[in-house]
Amino acid sequence: MQLPPAMMKGVADIVVLQVLDKHGESYGYELVQVIGRASKDAFAFREGTLYPLLYKLEDQGLVESSRKATDGGKVRRYYRISKKGKAHLAEKTKAYLGFIEGLQSVLEFGV
Amino acid sequence: MKSEDYFEHVAGEIRDRDMRSRFLEELQEHWEDVDGPADADPSATLGESALLSHQVNAVVAQRSVGWSIALMLFSCFVTWILGSTISAYIPKFTFSFVSLAELLTFTLWLVVAFALYVTVHHRLAMYPSTAKARAIPCIVAFFAPLGFTMYELVPPLLTGATGYDISYSIRGFASGAALLVMFLLAGEVVRRYLHVTDRIIGSVTRWLPWFVAVYVTIGCAMLIWNNALSDGPGAILAAPFVVPLFVAYLCWALLSTAPMTLLPVMTGFWLVTAAAITLGILVPVGVWIARRRLAFPLRLALGFTLPIFLILPFVPQDVPVNTWQVPVVWSWDSLERSQLNVVYPWAASLMRRNDGMNASYGAEIENGSLRVIQAGGVVVTFEDRTPVVRANKEVVDDAIYNDFPTSGFACDGTLLETIWDTHNDSTSPMGMFGSGCGELTYNGHVIGTIDHALIDLDVSSDGLLAVSINMGSYDPTYVYVLDISQLQ
């Protein structure tokens, strides 16, 4: 089930950072695929969302990028999480887990 | 076409033009990675995806070329306006073949500069980078010295002017070529180590348009008030070249022990003028431009041209045509020493350089009158030379560089050769040499006390010595004419 865009908006950066942290250096299309698999297709990033978000994260220093040639000779831009990004992710993860726990408690309240 | 609309729609979300270029490229890569059309644009097939990629490139390239051509035409128009304005304001500056050649040269420079701009920008489409995109105007801006060189080189070649010091142009051209190589190498280093330098250069160059605008403003202000009046439009191109020259000169002057009473005044005047123009007019206009998100090349063009327009009203406009004279203030304390005060900045507008060697002063006597010469052209003639010199020779040569050795001269016991160590063997039209002179002696005889830094020393074969002194201007402010014939 795909989530509404409004719900996606708040978590998009942490999703990208988490995938970059766990999956490692990735290019744009690869990120879309991994995010889809990891979220069981709950998060479907379109290119119009993904790349501007990556640029924003890069501008904030949370993500770094470089162009590399693959074995097949194709040149792609790869993104990876920075040190600052890892710290940001750890902080955000903690906050989101607390949020989720609280939300879950509320949703299960009286059930 | 729907797919192109889709591009525009998606890319339109990114306002920054450089980032859009990068985004479009990554979109292209993204679609190439997509296994089937359903994952990407529902309207696109694989074949369409490739076609769209070409369209993306075409859009980027067309915009680059379009902006560049527009900028070039705009600059040419500005040049024409500027040249006409200067022609109207300044006597003796007629639309001769020489000025036409200057204009052609200026246009040629623009074509070369923007051809380079377009070429590099096309490479950017292949290797997009915000940092490199922002670095390009820097290259264009610093090409001004090359433009200046061409301005010096081409008109004499076209007109067959004689007496032109070709080595000046060759050296200048070599400097320009060296600059070009330097910037290309720097660009290559940036490209190779982009992942390292991207962020640093990106943030540094974020303010480049404003830096260029302020830089050129100061340079133009200096040129207008100093030398541009006599140099024409081409000199405007030299503005970025003059700024470091000015800074170097200022450092030299500040380190000098000579009392330069006029220097702080002139320096302050320049800086206040530039600051007033920048803060009062340029910045508000710039903010207006920035708020309308005009494309980067246009901002750069405005950065270049606005200062010129803004400074033009400050150009003196009441120079009397046909009746001009060099304002001269006489003061002498002996027959041996006379002082010719050339009032600044009028002198700069009136002392035409006609062979590319400015700042070269000399003296000669012809038919009983004393003539002060600059660059082979007579600046002023004194019919009655009696109070000036005591020499009687009627036949003299033009006093230009190297006609007379400077050996024998000393300033406060320091031989001038050690100060002007490159002077005797150089054809350089100008050198910032010397220091606070103090007591100027020749062969042990005190011939004057000059409490300023010297810039030039010319001696004619009949024993007239012209000492040029720079007081903060590009051209000498004071010229002392001394008779040393008795001492030779």
Coordinates of C-alpha atoms in Angstrom, one line a residue:
Chain A
M1 CA 0.0 0.0 0.0
Q2 CA 1.4 3.3 -1.0
L3 CA 1.3 6.1 1.6
P4 CA -0.2 9.5 0.8
P5 CA 2.4 12.1 -0.3
A6 CA 1.6 14.3 2.8
M7 CA 2.7 11.4 5.1
M8 CA 5.7 10.8 2.9
K9 CA 6.9 14.3 3.2
G10 CA 7.9 14.2 6.8
V11 CA 9.8 11.0 6.6
A12 CA 11.4 11.2 3.2
D13 CA 14.8 12.4 4.4
I14 CA 15.1 9.8 7.1
V15 CA 14.1 7.1 4.6
V16 CA 16.8 8.1 2.2
L17 CA 19.4 8.5 4.8
Q18 CA 18.6 5.1 6.4
V19 CA 18.8 3.3 3.1
L20 CA 22.1 5.0 2.2
D21 CA 23.4 4.0 5.6
K22 CA 22.4 0.4 5.4
H23 CA 22.6 -0.3 1.7
G24 CA 25.7 1.9 1.1
E25 CA 26.6 4.1 -1.8
S26 CA 23.8 4.1 -4.3
Y27 CA 22.7 5.9 -7.5
G28 CA 19.3 7.4 -7.9
Y29 CA 17.4 4.6 -9.6
E30 CA 19.0 2.1 -7.3
L31 CA 17.8 4.1 -4.3
V32 CA 14.3 4.0 -5.6
Q33 CA 14.4 0.3 -6.0
V34 CA 15.9 -0.4 -2.6
I35 CA 13.5 2.0 -0.8
G36 CA 10.6 0.2 -2.5
R37 CA 11.9 -3.2 -1.4
A38 CA 12.7 -2.1 2.1
S39 CA 9.3 -0.4 2.6
K40 CA 7.4 -3.2 1.0
D41 CA 6.4 -0.7 -1.6
A42 CA 4.9 1.6 0.9
F43 CA 7.3 4.4 -0.1
A44 CA 7.4 4.9 -3.8
F45 CA 9.8 7.8 -4.6
R46 CA 9.5 9.4 -8.0
E47 CA 12.4 11.1 -9.6
G48 CA 10.8 14.5 -9.1
T49 CA 10.8 13.9 -5.4
L50 CA 14.0 11.9 -5.0
Y51 CA 16.6 14.1 -6.7
P52 CA 15.6 17.5 -5.3
L53 CA 15.6 15.8 -1.8
L54 CA 19.1 14.4 -2.5
Y55 CA 20.2 17.9 -3.5
K56 CA 18.8 19.3 -0.3
L57 CA 20.5 16.7 1.8
E58 CA 23.7 17.3 0.0
D59 CA 23.4 21.0 0.5
Q60 CA 22.9 20.4 4.2
G61 CA 26.0 18.2 4.3
L62 CA 24.2 15.1 5.2
V63 CA 24.9 13.4 1.9
E64 CA 27.9 13.4 -0.4
S65 CA 28.0 12.6 -4.1
S66 CA 30.5 11.8 -6.8
R67 CA 30.5 10.7 -10.4
K68 CA 31.9 7.2 -11.0
A69 CA 32.2 5.0 -14.0
T70 CA 30.6 1.5 -13.7
D71 CA 32.2 -1.6 -15.1
G72 CA 30.1 -1.2 -18.2
G73 CA 31.6 2.3 -18.7
K74 CA 28.4 4.1 -17.8
V75 CA 29.0 7.1 -15.7
R76 CA 26.6 7.7 -12.8
R77 CA 26.4 9.9 -9.8
Y78 CA 26.6 8.0 -6.6
Y79 CA 25.3 9.2 -3.3
R80 CA 26.5 8.2 0.2
I81 CA 25.7 9.3 3.7
S82 CA 28.2 11.6 5.4
K83 CA 29.4 11.6 9.0
K84 CA 27.2 14.4 9.7
G85 CA 24.3 12.5 8.0
K86 CA 24.9 9.5 10.2
A87 CA 24.8 11.6 13.3
H88 CA 21.6 13.3 12.0
L89 CA 20.1 9.9 11.2
A90 CA 20.8 8.5 14.7
E91 CA 19.2 11.5 16.3
K92 CA 16.2 11.4 14.0
T93 CA 15.8 7.7 14.4
K94 CA 15.6 8.0 18.1
A95 CA 13.0 10.7 17.8
Y96 CA 11.0 8.8 15.3
L97 CA 11.0 5.6 17.3
G98 CA 9.7 7.5 20.3
F99 CA 7.1 9.0 18.0
I100 CA 6.1 5.7 16.6
E101 CA 6.0 4.1 20.1
G102 CA 3.7 6.9 21.3
L103 CA 1.6 6.8 18.2
Q104 CA 1.2 3.0 18.6
S105 CA 0.2 3.4 22.2
V106 CA -2.4 5.9 21.2
L107 CA -3.7 3.8 18.4
E108 CA -3.9 0.7 20.6
F109 CA -5.4 2.7 23.5
G110 CA -8.6 1.0 24.7
V111 CA -8.3 -1.7 22.1
Chain B
M1 CA 4.9 17.5 -26.8
K2 CA 3.8 15.8 -23.6
S3 CA 7.2 14.3 -22.7
E4 CA 9.0 17.6 -23.0
D5 CA 6.3 19.2 -20.9
Y6 CA 7.0 16.6 -18.3
F7 CA 10.6 17.5 -18.3
E8 CA 9.8 21.1 -17.9
H9 CA 7.3 20.4 -15.2
V10 CA 9.7 18.3 -13.1
A11 CA 12.8 20.4 -13.7
G12 CA 10.8 23.5 -13.1
E13 CA 10.6 22.6 -9.4
I14 CA 14.3 23.4 -9.2
R15 CA 14.9 27.1 -9.6
D16 CA 18.6 27.2 -9.6
R17 CA 19.7 27.0 -13.2
D18 CA 22.9 25.0 -12.5
M19 CA 21.1 22.5 -10.4
R20 CA 18.4 22.1 -13.0
S21 CA 21.2 21.2 -15.5
R22 CA 22.4 18.6 -13.1
F23 CA 18.9 17.4 -12.4
L24 CA 18.1 17.0 -16.1
E25 CA 21.2 15.0 -16.5
E26 CA 20.4 12.7 -13.6
L27 CA 16.9 12.3 -15.0
Q28 CA 18.5 11.1 -18.2
E29 CA 20.6 8.6 -16.3
H30 CA 17.6 7.5 -14.3
W31 CA 15.6 6.8 -17.4
E32 CA 18.4 4.9 -18.9
D33 CA 18.4 2.7 -15.7
V34 CA 14.7 2.1 -15.9
D35 CA 13.9 -1.4 -17.2
G36 CA 10.6 -0.4 -18.7
P37 CA 8.6 2.7 -19.4
A38 CA 6.0 1.9 -16.8
D39 CA 8.6 2.6 -14.0
A40 CA 9.4 6.0 -15.3
D41 CA 7.3 8.3 -17.3
P42 CA 4.0 6.5 -18.2
S43 CA 4.0 8.3 -21.6
A44 CA 7.5 7.1 -22.5
T45 CA 8.7 4.1 -24.2
L46 CA 12.3 3.0 -24.2
G47 CA 12.8 4.7 -27.5
E48 CA 11.1 7.8 -26.3
S49 CA 13.3 7.8 -23.2
A50 CA 16.4 8.0 -25.4
L51 CA 14.8 10.7 -27.5
L52 CA 13.9 12.6 -24.4
S53 CA 17.5 12.4 -23.2
H54 CA 18.6 14.2 -26.4
Q55 CA 15.9 16.7 -25.9
V56 CA 17.1 17.4 -22.4
N57 CA 20.6 18.0 -23.7
A58 CA 19.2 20.1 -26.5
V59 CA 17.2 22.3 -24.1
V60 CA 20.3 22.8 -21.9
A61 CA 22.5 23.6 -24.9
Q62 CA 20.1 25.9 -26.6
R63 CA 19.6 27.9 -23.4
S64 CA 23.4 28.2 -23.0
V65 CA 24.0 29.3 -26.5
G66 CA 21.0 31.6 -26.4
W67 CA 22.1 33.3 -23.3
S68 CA 25.6 33.6 -24.6
I69 CA 24.6 35.2 -27.9
A70 CA 22.2 37.5 -26.1
L71 CA 24.9 38.5 -23.7
M72 CA 27.4 39.1 -26.5
L73 CA 25.0 41.3 -28.5
F74 CA 24.1 43.2 -25.4
S75 CA 27.7 43.8 -24.6
C76 CA 28.4 44.9 -28.2
F77 CA 25.5 47.3 -27.9
V78 CA 26.9 48.6 -24.6
T79 CA 30.3 49.0 -26.3
W80 CA 28.8 51.0 -29.0
I81 CA 27.0 53.3 -26.6
L82 CA 30.0 53.6 -24.5
G83 CA 32.3 54.4 -27.4
S84 CA 29.9 57.0 -28.8
T85 CA 29.5 58.6 -25.4
I86 CA 33.2 58.8 -24.8
S87 CA 33.7 60.1 -28.3
A88 CA 31.2 62.9 -27.6
Y89 CA 32.7 63.8 -24.3
I90 CA 36.4 63.7 -25.0
P91 CA 38.0 66.1 -27.5
K92 CA 40.3 64.5 -30.1
F93 CA 38.6 61.2 -29.8
T94 CA 37.0 61.0 -33.2
F95 CA 35.5 58.0 -34.9
S96 CA 38.6 57.5 -36.8
F97 CA 39.8 54.2 -38.3
V98 CA 41.7 53.6 -35.2
S99 CA 38.7 53.8 -33.0
L100 CA 36.8 51.6 -35.4
A101 CA 39.7 49.1 -35.1
E102 CA 39.4 49.4 -31.4
L103 CA 35.7 48.7 -31.6
L104 CA 36.3 45.7 -33.9
T105 CA 38.9 44.4 -31.5
F106 CA 36.6 44.8 -28.6
T107 CA 33.9 42.9 -30.4
L108 CA 36.4 40.2 -31.4
W109 CA 37.4 39.9 -27.8
L110 CA 33.7 39.4 -26.9
V111 CA 33.3 36.8 -29.6
V112 CA 36.3 34.9 -28.3
A113 CA 35.4 35.1 -24.7
F114 CA 31.8 33.9 -25.2
A115 CA 32.8 31.3 -27.7
L116 CA 34.9 29.9 -24.9
Y117 CA 32.0 30.4 -22.5
V118 CA 29.6 28.4 -24.8
T119 CA 32.2 25.7 -25.3
V120 CA 32.8 25.2 -21.7
H121 CA 29.2 25.4 -20.9
H122 CA 28.5 22.6 -23.4
R123 CA 31.1 20.5 -21.4
L124 CA 29.1 21.4 -18.4
A125 CA 26.1 19.8 -20.0
M126 CA 28.1 16.6 -20.1
Y127 CA 29.7 17.0 -16.7
P128 CA 27.4 19.3 -14.8
S129 CA 28.6 20.8 -11.7
T130 CA 27.4 23.7 -9.8
A131 CA 30.9 24.6 -8.9
K132 CA 32.2 24.6 -12.4
A133 CA 29.2 26.5 -13.7
R134 CA 29.9 29.2 -11.2
A135 CA 33.6 29.2 -12.0
I136 CA 33.1 30.0 -15.6
P137 CA 32.2 33.6 -15.2
C138 CA 35.4 33.9 -13.2
I139 CA 37.3 32.7 -16.2
V140 CA 35.4 35.1 -18.5
A141 CA 36.0 38.0 -16.1
F142 CA 39.7 37.4 -15.8
F143 CA 39.9 37.3 -19.6
A144 CA 39.8 41.0 -19.5
P145 CA 43.6 41.2 -19.5
L146 CA 43.6 39.3 -22.7
G147 CA 41.0 41.7 -24.2
F148 CA 43.2 44.5 -23.1
T149 CA 46.1 42.9 -24.9
M150 CA 44.2 42.5 -28.1
Y151 CA 43.1 46.1 -27.8
E152 CA 46.7 47.0 -27.7
L153 CA 47.8 44.7 -30.4
V154 CA 45.2 44.7 -33.2
P155 CA 44.6 48.4 -33.9
P156 CA 48.2 49.2 -34.8
L157 CA 48.3 46.1 -37.0
L158 CA 45.2 47.2 -38.8
T159 CA 46.2 50.8 -39.2
G160 CA 49.9 50.3 -39.7
A161 CA 50.7 52.8 -37.0
T162 CA 54.3 53.4 -36.6
G163 CA 56.3 53.8 -33.5
Y164 CA 54.2 51.1 -31.7
D165 CA 56.1 49.0 -29.3
I166 CA 55.2 45.6 -30.5
S167 CA 57.0 43.9 -27.6
Y168 CA 54.5 45.4 -25.3
S169 CA 51.7 43.6 -27.0
I170 CA 53.6 40.4 -27.3
R171 CA 54.4 40.4 -23.6
G172 CA 50.8 41.2 -22.8
F173 CA 49.5 38.5 -25.2
A174 CA 51.9 36.0 -23.6
S175 CA 50.5 37.0 -20.2
G176 CA 47.0 36.5 -21.5
A177 CA 47.9 33.1 -23.0
A178 CA 49.6 32.2 -19.7
L179 CA 46.4 33.2 -17.9
L180 CA 44.3 31.0 -20.2
V181 CA 46.5 28.0 -19.6
M182 CA 46.4 28.6 -15.9
F183 CA 42.7 28.8 -15.8
L184 CA 42.3 25.7 -18.0
L185 CA 44.6 23.8 -15.8
A186 CA 42.7 25.0 -12.8
G187 CA 39.5 23.9 -14.4
E188 CA 40.9 20.5 -15.1
V189 CA 42.0 20.1 -11.5
V190 CA 38.6 21.1 -10.4
R191 CA 37.0 18.6 -12.7
R192 CA 39.3 15.7 -11.6
Y193 CA 38.8 16.4 -7.9
L194 CA 35.3 17.6 -8.2
H195 CA 34.0 15.6 -5.2
V196 CA 36.5 17.4 -3.0
T197 CA 36.3 20.9 -4.4
D198 CA 32.7 20.9 -5.3
R199 CA 31.4 22.1 -2.0
I200 CA 34.3 24.5 -1.3
I201 CA 34.2 26.2 -4.6
G202 CA 30.4 26.1 -4.7
S203 CA 30.1 28.1 -1.6
V204 CA 32.9 30.4 -2.5
T205 CA 31.5 31.2 -5.9
R206 CA 28.0 31.6 -4.7
W207 CA 28.7 35.3 -4.4
L208 CA 30.8 35.5 -7.5
P209 CA 28.5 37.8 -9.5
W210 CA 28.5 40.3 -6.7
F211 CA 32.2 40.0 -6.4
V212 CA 32.7 40.6 -10.1
A213 CA 30.3 43.5 -10.0
V214 CA 32.1 45.2 -7.1
Y215 CA 35.5 44.4 -8.6
V216 CA 34.7 45.9 -11.9
T217 CA 33.0 48.8 -10.3
I218 CA 36.1 49.7 -8.4
G219 CA 38.2 49.1 -11.5
C220 CA 36.0 51.2 -13.7
A221 CA 36.0 54.0 -11.1
M222 CA 39.7 54.0 -11.1
L223 CA 40.0 54.0 -14.8
I224 CA 37.4 56.7 -15.4
W225 CA 39.1 59.0 -13.0
N226 CA 42.5 58.1 -14.0
N227 CA 43.3 56.9 -17.4
A228 CA 40.2 55.7 -19.2
L229 CA 39.4 59.1 -20.5
S230 CA 42.4 58.9 -22.8
D231 CA 42.2 55.2 -23.5
G232 CA 38.7 54.7 -24.8
P233 CA 36.4 51.7 -24.4
G234 CA 39.2 49.2 -24.5
A235 CA 40.5 50.4 -21.2
I236 CA 37.3 49.4 -19.5
L237 CA 38.2 45.9 -20.2
A238 CA 41.3 46.4 -18.3
A239 CA 39.5 47.1 -15.1
P240 CA 40.1 43.8 -13.4
F241 CA 43.7 44.1 -14.5
V242 CA 44.0 47.5 -12.9
V243 CA 42.6 46.5 -9.6
P244 CA 45.5 44.2 -8.5
L245 CA 47.9 46.8 -10.0
F246 CA 46.3 49.4 -7.8
V247 CA 46.5 47.2 -4.7
A248 CA 50.1 46.4 -5.5
Y249 CA 50.8 50.1 -5.9
L250 CA 49.0 51.0 -2.8
C251 CA 51.1 48.4 -0.8
W252 CA 54.2 49.8 -2.4
A253 CA 53.2 53.4 -1.6
L254 CA 52.3 52.5 2.0
L255 CA 55.6 50.8 2.5
S256 CA 57.4 53.7 1.0
T257 CA 58.9 56.3 3.3
A258 CA 58.0 59.1 1.0
P259 CA 55.4 61.6 2.1
M260 CA 52.7 61.1 -0.5
T261 CA 50.3 63.7 0.5
L262 CA 48.1 63.3 -2.5
L263 CA 47.9 59.5 -2.5
P264 CA 45.5 59.1 0.5
V265 CA 43.3 61.7 -1.0
M266 CA 43.1 60.0 -4.4
T267 CA 42.8 56.6 -2.8
G268 CA 40.1 57.7 -0.5
F269 CA 38.3 59.4 -3.4
W270 CA 38.4 56.2 -5.5
L271 CA 37.2 54.1 -2.7
V272 CA 34.5 56.4 -1.6
T273 CA 33.3 56.8 -5.2
A274 CA 33.3 53.0 -5.7
A275 CA 31.7 52.3 -2.4
A276 CA 29.0 55.0 -2.9
I277 CA 28.2 53.6 -6.3
T278 CA 28.2 50.0 -5.1
L279 CA 26.2 50.5 -2.0
G280 CA 23.9 53.2 -3.3
I281 CA 23.0 52.0 -6.7
L282 CA 24.5 48.7 -7.6
V283 CA 23.4 46.6 -4.6
P284 CA 19.8 47.8 -4.8
V285 CA 19.7 47.1 -8.5
G286 CA 21.4 43.7 -7.9
V287 CA 18.8 42.8 -5.3
W288 CA 16.1 43.7 -7.8
I289 CA 17.7 41.5 -10.4
A290 CA 18.2 38.6 -7.9
R291 CA 14.6 38.8 -6.8
R292 CA 13.5 38.3 -10.4
R293 CA 15.7 35.2 -10.6
L294 CA 17.4 36.4 -13.9
A295 CA 19.7 33.8 -15.3
F296 CA 23.2 33.8 -14.3
P297 CA 24.9 35.1 -17.5
L298 CA 22.6 38.0 -17.6
R299 CA 23.4 38.8 -14.0
L300 CA 27.1 38.7 -14.9
A301 CA 26.5 40.9 -17.9
L302 CA 24.7 43.4 -15.8
G303 CA 27.5 43.2 -13.3
F304 CA 29.9 44.2 -16.0
T305 CA 27.8 46.9 -17.7
L306 CA 25.9 48.5 -15.0
P307 CA 29.0 50.0 -13.3
I308 CA 30.0 51.5 -16.6
F309 CA 26.6 53.2 -17.1
L310 CA 26.5 54.2 -13.5
I311 CA 30.0 55.8 -13.5
L312 CA 29.6 57.5 -16.9
P313 CA 27.7 60.5 -15.4
F314 CA 30.6 61.1 -13.2
V315 CA 32.9 61.6 -16.1
P316 CA 33.9 65.3 -16.5
Q317 CA 31.9 66.6 -19.4
D318 CA 33.0 70.2 -19.6
V319 CA 36.3 69.7 -21.3
P320 CA 36.5 72.6 -23.7
V321 CA 36.8 71.4 -27.2
N322 CA 39.6 72.9 -29.4
T323 CA 40.7 75.3 -26.7
W324 CA 42.1 72.8 -24.3
Q325 CA 45.3 73.4 -22.4
V326 CA 47.2 71.6 -19.9
P327 CA 46.6 73.3 -16.6
V328 CA 50.0 74.3 -15.4
V329 CA 51.0 75.7 -12.1
W330 CA 54.5 77.1 -12.1
S331 CA 56.6 77.2 -9.0
W332 CA 60.4 77.4 -8.9
D333 CA 62.9 78.2 -6.3
S334 CA 65.8 78.6 -8.6
L335 CA 66.6 78.7 -12.3
E336 CA 67.9 75.3 -12.1
R337 CA 64.8 73.7 -10.7
S338 CA 61.4 74.2 -12.1
Q339 CA 58.3 72.3 -11.3
L340 CA 55.6 71.5 -13.7
N341 CA 52.4 70.6 -11.9
V342 CA 50.2 68.7 -14.1
V343 CA 46.8 68.9 -12.5
Y344 CA 45.1 65.6 -12.1
P345 CA 43.0 64.2 -13.6
W346 CA 42.8 66.6 -16.5
A347 CA 46.2 65.7 -17.6
A348 CA 45.1 62.1 -18.1
S349 CA 42.5 63.2 -20.5
L350 CA 44.7 65.4 -22.5
M351 CA 47.9 63.5 -22.6
R352 CA 47.1 61.3 -25.5
R353 CA 49.3 58.3 -25.9
N354 CA 49.9 57.7 -29.5
D355 CA 52.3 54.8 -29.6
G356 CA 51.4 52.7 -26.7
M357 CA 54.1 54.0 -24.5
N358 CA 52.4 56.1 -21.9
A359 CA 54.0 57.5 -18.8
S360 CA 57.1 58.3 -20.7
Y361 CA 58.0 61.9 -20.2
G362 CA 60.9 63.7 -21.7
A363 CA 61.9 67.2 -22.7
E364 CA 63.4 68.7 -25.9
I365 CA 64.2 72.1 -27.2
E366 CA 63.2 73.2 -30.6
N367 CA 63.3 76.6 -32.1
G368 CA 64.1 78.0 -28.8
S369 CA 61.1 76.6 -27.0
L370 CA 60.9 73.9 -24.4
R371 CA 58.6 71.0 -25.1
V372 CA 57.6 68.4 -22.6
I373 CA 56.9 65.2 -24.4
Q374 CA 55.0 62.1 -23.5
A375 CA 55.2 59.0 -25.7
G376 CA 56.6 61.0 -28.5
G377 CA 53.8 63.5 -28.5
V378 CA 54.2 67.0 -27.3
V379 CA 52.3 67.6 -24.1
V380 CA 53.0 71.3 -23.7
T381 CA 55.2 73.9 -25.3
F382 CA 56.8 76.7 -23.4
E383 CA 57.8 79.4 -25.8
D384 CA 59.9 81.2 -23.2
R385 CA 62.2 78.6 -21.7
T386 CA 64.4 81.1 -20.0
P387 CA 63.1 80.5 -16.5
V388 CA 63.1 76.8 -17.1
V389 CA 66.5 75.8 -18.3
R390 CA 69.8 77.3 -19.2
A391 CA 70.7 75.0 -22.0
N392 CA 71.5 76.6 -25.3
K393 CA 71.6 73.6 -27.6
E394 CA 69.2 74.0 -30.5
V395 CA 69.4 70.5 -31.9
V396 CA 68.0 67.9 -29.6
D397 CA 66.6 64.5 -29.8
D398 CA 63.4 63.3 -28.4
A399 CA 64.0 62.3 -24.8
I400 CA 62.7 58.9 -24.6
Y401 CA 63.7 55.8 -22.8
N402 CA 67.3 54.7 -22.8
D403 CA 68.6 57.6 -24.7
F404 CA 70.6 58.5 -21.8
P405 CA 72.1 56.3 -19.1
T406 CA 70.9 56.9 -15.6
S407 CA 74.3 56.3 -14.2
G408 CA 75.6 59.1 -12.1
F409 CA 72.2 59.8 -10.5
A410 CA 71.7 59.0 -6.9
C411 CA 69.0 59.5 -4.3
D412 CA 70.2 60.1 -0.8
G413 CA 73.4 58.3 -1.7
T414 CA 71.7 55.4 -3.3
L415 CA 72.6 54.9 -6.9
L416 CA 69.6 55.0 -9.1
E417 CA 70.7 52.0 -11.0
T418 CA 70.0 50.0 -7.9
I419 CA 66.6 51.4 -7.8
W420 CA 65.8 51.3 -11.5
D421 CA 67.7 48.1 -12.0
T422 CA 65.5 47.1 -14.9
H423 CA 65.1 50.5 -16.3
N424 CA 68.1 50.7 -18.5
D425 CA 67.5 47.4 -20.2
S426 CA 63.7 47.6 -20.4
T427 CA 61.3 48.9 -22.9
S428 CA 58.6 48.7 -20.4
P429 CA 56.4 51.8 -20.8
M430 CA 55.8 52.1 -17.2
G431 CA 57.5 50.9 -14.1
M432 CA 56.7 51.5 -10.5
F433 CA 60.2 51.9 -9.4
G434 CA 62.0 54.0 -6.9
S435 CA 61.4 55.1 -3.4
G436 CA 61.3 58.3 -1.5
C437 CA 64.1 60.1 -3.2
G438 CA 65.0 63.0 -1.0
E439 CA 68.2 64.6 -2.2
L440 CA 68.7 63.9 -5.9
T441 CA 72.3 64.1 -7.0
Y442 CA 74.1 63.8 -10.3
N443 CA 77.8 63.1 -10.3
G444 CA 77.9 64.2 -6.7
H445 CA 76.1 67.5 -7.3
V446 CA 72.8 68.1 -5.6
I447 CA 70.4 69.0 -8.4
G448 CA 67.2 68.9 -6.4
T449 CA 65.3 67.7 -3.3
I450 CA 62.4 65.6 -4.3
D451 CA 60.5 64.3 -1.4
H452 CA 58.5 61.8 -3.4
A453 CA 58.8 58.4 -4.9
L454 CA 60.2 58.6 -8.4
I455 CA 58.6 56.8 -11.2
D456 CA 60.6 57.7 -14.2
L457 CA 63.7 59.4 -15.3
D458 CA 64.4 60.7 -18.8
V459 CA 67.4 62.6 -19.9
S460 CA 67.8 64.2 -23.3
S461 CA 71.1 64.4 -25.0
D462 CA 71.2 68.1 -24.5
G463 CA 71.1 67.7 -20.7
L464 CA 67.5 68.2 -19.9
L465 CA 66.3 65.9 -17.2
A466 CA 62.6 65.1 -16.8
V467 CA 61.8 63.5 -13.5
S468 CA 58.3 62.0 -13.4
I469 CA 56.7 61.5 -10.0
N470 CA 53.7 59.4 -9.3
M471 CA 51.4 60.7 -6.6
G472 CA 48.8 58.0 -6.8
S473 CA 47.7 58.3 -10.4
Y474 CA 48.6 56.1 -13.3
D475 CA 50.2 58.9 -15.1
P476 CA 52.8 61.0 -13.3
T477 CA 51.4 63.8 -11.4
Y478 CA 54.5 66.0 -11.3
V479 CA 57.2 66.4 -13.8
Y480 CA 60.3 68.2 -12.8
V481 CA 62.3 69.6 -15.6
L482 CA 66.0 70.1 -14.6
D483 CA 68.9 71.4 -16.5
I484 CA 71.9 69.2 -15.8
S485 CA 73.9 70.1 -18.9
Q486 CA 76.4 72.0 -16.8
L487 CA 77.0 68.9 -14.7
Q488 CA 77.7 66.4 -17.5

